[in-house]
Coordinates of N, CA and C in Angstrom, one line a residue:
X1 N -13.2 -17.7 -3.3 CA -12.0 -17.3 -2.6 C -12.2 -17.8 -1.1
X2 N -10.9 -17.5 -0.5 CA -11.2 -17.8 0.8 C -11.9 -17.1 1.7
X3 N -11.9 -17.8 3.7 CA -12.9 -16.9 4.1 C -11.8 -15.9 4.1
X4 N -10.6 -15.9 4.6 CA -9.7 -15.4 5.1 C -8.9 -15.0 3.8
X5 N -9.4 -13.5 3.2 CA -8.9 -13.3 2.1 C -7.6 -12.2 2.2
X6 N -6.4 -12.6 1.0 CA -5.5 -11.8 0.9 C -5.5 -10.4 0.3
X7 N -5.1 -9.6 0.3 CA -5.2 -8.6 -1.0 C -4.0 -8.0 -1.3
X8 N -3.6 -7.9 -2.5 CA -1.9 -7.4 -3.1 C -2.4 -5.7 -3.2
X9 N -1.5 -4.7 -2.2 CA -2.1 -3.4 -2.4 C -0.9 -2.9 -3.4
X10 N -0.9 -2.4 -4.1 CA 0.3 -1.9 -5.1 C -0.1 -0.1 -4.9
X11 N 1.2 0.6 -4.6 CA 0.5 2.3 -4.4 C 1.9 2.9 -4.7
X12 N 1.9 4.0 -4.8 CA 3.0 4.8 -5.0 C 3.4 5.3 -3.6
X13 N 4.9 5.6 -3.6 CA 5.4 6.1 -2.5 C 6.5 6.8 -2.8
X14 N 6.9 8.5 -3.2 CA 8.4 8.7 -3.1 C 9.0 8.3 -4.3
X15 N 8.3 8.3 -5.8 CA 9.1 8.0 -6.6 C 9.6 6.7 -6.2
X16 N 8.5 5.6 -5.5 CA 9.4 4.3 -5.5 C 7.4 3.6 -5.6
X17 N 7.5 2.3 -6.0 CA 6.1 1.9 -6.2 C 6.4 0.3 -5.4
X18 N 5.4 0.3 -4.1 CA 5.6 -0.7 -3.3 C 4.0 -1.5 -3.3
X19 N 4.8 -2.8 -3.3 CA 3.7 -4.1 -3.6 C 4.2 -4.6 -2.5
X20 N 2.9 -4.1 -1.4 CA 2.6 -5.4 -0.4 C 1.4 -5.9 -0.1
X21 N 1.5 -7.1 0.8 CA 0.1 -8.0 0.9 C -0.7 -7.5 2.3
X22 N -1.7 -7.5 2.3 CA -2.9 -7.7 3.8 C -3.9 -8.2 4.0
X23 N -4.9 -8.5 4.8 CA -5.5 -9.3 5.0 C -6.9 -8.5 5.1
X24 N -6.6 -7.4 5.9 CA -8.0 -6.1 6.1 C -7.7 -5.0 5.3
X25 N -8.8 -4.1 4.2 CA -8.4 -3.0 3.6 C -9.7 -2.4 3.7
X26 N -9.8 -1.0 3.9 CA -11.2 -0.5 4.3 C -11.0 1.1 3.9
X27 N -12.6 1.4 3.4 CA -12.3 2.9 2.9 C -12.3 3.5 4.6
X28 N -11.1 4.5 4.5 CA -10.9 5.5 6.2 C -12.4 6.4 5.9
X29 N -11.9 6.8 7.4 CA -13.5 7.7 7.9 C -12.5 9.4 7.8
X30 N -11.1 8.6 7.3 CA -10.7 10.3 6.8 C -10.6 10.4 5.6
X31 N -11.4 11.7 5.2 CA -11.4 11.8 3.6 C -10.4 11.4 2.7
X32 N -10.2 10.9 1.6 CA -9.2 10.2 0.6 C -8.2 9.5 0.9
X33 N -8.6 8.5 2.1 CA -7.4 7.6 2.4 C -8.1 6.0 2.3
X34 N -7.2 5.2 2.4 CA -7.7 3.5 2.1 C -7.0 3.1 3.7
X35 N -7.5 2.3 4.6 CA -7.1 1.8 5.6 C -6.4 0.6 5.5
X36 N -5.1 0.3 5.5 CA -4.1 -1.0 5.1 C -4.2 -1.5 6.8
X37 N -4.4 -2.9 6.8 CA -4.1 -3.5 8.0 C -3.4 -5.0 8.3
X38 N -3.2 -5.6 9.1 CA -2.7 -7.1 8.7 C -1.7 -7.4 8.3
X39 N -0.9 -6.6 7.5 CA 0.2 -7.1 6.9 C 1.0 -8.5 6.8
X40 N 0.7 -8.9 5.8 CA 1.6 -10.1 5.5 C 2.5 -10.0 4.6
X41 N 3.5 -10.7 5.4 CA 4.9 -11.0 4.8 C 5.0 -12.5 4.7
X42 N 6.2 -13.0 3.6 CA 6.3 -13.9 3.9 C 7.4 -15.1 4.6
X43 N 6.9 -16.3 4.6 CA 7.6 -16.8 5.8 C 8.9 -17.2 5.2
X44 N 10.0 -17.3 6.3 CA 11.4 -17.6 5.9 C 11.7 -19.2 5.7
X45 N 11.5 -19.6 4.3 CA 11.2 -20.8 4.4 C 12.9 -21.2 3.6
X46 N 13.5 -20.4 2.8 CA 14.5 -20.5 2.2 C 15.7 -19.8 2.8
X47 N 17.0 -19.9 2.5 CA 18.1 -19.4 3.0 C 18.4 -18.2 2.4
X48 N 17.7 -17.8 1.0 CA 18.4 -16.2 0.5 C 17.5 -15.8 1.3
X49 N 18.0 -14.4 1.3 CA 17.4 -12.9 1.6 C 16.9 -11.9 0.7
X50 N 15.6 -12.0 0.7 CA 15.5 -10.6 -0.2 C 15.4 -9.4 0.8
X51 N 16.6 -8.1 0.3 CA 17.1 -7.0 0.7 C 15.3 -5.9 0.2
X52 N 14.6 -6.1 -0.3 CA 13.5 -5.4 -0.6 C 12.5 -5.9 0.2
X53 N 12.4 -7.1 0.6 CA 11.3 -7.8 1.5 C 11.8 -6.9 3.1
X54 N 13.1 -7.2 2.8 CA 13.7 -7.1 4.8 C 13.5 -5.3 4.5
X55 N 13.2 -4.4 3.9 CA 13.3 -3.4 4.1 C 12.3 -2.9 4.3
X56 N 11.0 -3.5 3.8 CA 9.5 -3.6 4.0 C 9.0 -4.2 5.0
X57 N 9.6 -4.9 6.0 CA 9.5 -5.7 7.0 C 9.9 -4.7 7.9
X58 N 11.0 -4.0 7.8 CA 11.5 -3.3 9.0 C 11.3 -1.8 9.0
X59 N 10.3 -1.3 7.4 CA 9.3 0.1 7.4 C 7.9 -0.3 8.3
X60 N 7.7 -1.1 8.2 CA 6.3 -1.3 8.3 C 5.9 -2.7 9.6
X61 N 7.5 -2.5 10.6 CA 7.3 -3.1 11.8 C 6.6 -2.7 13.0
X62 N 5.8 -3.0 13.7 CA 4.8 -2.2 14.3 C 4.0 -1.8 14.1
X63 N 3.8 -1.5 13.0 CA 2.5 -0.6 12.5 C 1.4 -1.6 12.4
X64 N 0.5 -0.8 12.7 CA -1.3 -1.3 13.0 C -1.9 -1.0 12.1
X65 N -1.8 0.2 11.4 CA -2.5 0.2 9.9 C -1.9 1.1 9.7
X66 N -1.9 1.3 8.5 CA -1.6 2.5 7.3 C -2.6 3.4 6.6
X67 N -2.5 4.2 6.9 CA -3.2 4.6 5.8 C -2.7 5.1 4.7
X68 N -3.1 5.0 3.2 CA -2.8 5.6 1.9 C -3.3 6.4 1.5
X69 N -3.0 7.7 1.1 CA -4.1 8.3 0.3 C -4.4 7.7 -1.3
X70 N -5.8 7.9 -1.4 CA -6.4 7.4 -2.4 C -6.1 7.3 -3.6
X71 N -5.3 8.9 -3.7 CA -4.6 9.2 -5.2 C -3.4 8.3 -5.5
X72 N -2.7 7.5 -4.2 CA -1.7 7.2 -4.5 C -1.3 5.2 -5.1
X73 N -3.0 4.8 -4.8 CA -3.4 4.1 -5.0 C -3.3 3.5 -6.7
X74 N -2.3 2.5 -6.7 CA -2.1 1.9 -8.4 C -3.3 1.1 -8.4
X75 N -3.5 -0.3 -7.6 CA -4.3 -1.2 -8.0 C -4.3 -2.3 -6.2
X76 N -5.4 -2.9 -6.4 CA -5.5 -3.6 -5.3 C -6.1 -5.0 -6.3
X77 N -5.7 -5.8 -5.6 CA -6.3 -7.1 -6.3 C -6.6 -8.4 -4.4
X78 N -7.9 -8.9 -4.6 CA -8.1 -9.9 -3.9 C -7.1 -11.0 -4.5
X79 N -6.2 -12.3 -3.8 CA -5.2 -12.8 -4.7 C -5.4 -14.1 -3.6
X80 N -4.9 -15.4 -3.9 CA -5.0 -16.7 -3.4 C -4.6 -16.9 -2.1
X81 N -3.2 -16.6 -2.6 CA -2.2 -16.5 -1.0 C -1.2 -15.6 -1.6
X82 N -0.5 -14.9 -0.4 CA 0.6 -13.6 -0.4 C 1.6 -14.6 -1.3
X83 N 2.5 -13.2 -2.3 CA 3.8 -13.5 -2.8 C 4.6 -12.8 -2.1
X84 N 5.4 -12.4 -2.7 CA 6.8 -11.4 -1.8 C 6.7 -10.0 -2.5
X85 N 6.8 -9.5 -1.7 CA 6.3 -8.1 -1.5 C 8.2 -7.1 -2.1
X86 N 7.2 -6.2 -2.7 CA 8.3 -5.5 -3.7 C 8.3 -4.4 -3.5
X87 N 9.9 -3.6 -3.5 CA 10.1 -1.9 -3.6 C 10.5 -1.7 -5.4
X88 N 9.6 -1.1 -5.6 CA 10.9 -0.5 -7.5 C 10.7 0.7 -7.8
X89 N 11.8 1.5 -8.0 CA 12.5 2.8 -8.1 C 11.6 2.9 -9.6
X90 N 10.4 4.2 -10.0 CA 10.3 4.7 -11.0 C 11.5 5.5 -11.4
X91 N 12.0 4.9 -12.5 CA 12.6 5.8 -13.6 C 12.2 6.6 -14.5
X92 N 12.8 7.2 -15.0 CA 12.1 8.8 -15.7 C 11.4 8.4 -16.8
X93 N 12.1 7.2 -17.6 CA 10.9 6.4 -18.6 C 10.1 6.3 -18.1
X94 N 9.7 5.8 -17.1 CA 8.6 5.2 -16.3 C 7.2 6.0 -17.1
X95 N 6.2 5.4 -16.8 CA 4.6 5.9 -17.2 C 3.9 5.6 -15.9
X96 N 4.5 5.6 -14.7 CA 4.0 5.5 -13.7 C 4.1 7.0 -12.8
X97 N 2.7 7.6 -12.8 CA 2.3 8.9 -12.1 C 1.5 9.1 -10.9
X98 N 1.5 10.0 -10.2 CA 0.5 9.8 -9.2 C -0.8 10.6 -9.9
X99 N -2.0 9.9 -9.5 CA -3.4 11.0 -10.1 C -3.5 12.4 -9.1
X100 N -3.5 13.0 -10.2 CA -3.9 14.1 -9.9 C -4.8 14.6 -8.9
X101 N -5.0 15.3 -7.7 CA -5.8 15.2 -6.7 C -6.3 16.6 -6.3
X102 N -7.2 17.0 -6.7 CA -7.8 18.1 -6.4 C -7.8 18.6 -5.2
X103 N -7.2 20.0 -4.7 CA -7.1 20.0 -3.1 C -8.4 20.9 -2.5
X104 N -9.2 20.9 -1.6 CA -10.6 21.6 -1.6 C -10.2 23.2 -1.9
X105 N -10.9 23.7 -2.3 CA -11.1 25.7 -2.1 C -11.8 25.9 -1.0
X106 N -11.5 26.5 -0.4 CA -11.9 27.6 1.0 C -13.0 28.2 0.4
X107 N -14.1 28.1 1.5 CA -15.3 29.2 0.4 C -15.1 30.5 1.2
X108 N -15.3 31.2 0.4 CA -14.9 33.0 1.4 C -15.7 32.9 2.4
X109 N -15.8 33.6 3.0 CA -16.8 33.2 4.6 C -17.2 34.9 4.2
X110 N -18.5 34.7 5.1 CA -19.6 36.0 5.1 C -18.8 37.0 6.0
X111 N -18.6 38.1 5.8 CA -18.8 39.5 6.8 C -20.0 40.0 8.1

């Protein structure tokens, strides 16, 4: 691969499952999140518009990193170079869930 490697992060969001690209991904120093940074989009080399690109472009303008939680995480793949990055509405067919995520217990505290 290259030095300067891409990665396709695929995660759930909102009943909608979004495939975007970055360049830095790193486990956070806060419990069950993945650190998203870099973000790549790609360049406007053609005259259509994709309405799912420009809406991912203009969620995720400014931002420095993201973080995900872990659970929400479908798949991450190292990939050659970025494709075009995708929103898709789970429908009720769908077999796409988020994992289950255990939330801590409080331990009783001493008297």
């Amino acid at each position: 691969m290259s030095s300067n490697p891409v990665f396709k992060v695929v995660f759930y969001n909102r009943d909608q499952v979004y495939e975007v690209y970055a360049r830095a991904i790193y486990q956070s120093e806060m419990y069950g999140f993945i650190e998203v940074e870099e973000f790549v989009f790609g360049e406007r080399t053609q005259l259509v518009v994709d309405p799912g690109e420009e809406k991912l472009k203009s969620e995720f303008n400014g931002v420095k990193r993201s973080y995900i939680p872990m659970h929400s995480i479908i798949r991450i793949d190292e990939v050659e170079k970025e494709g075009s990055v995708k929103v898709s509405e789970v429908k009720a067919g769908d077999k796409i869930a988020q994992f289950p995520f255990p939330s801590p217990v409080p331990t009783p505290g001493k008297d």
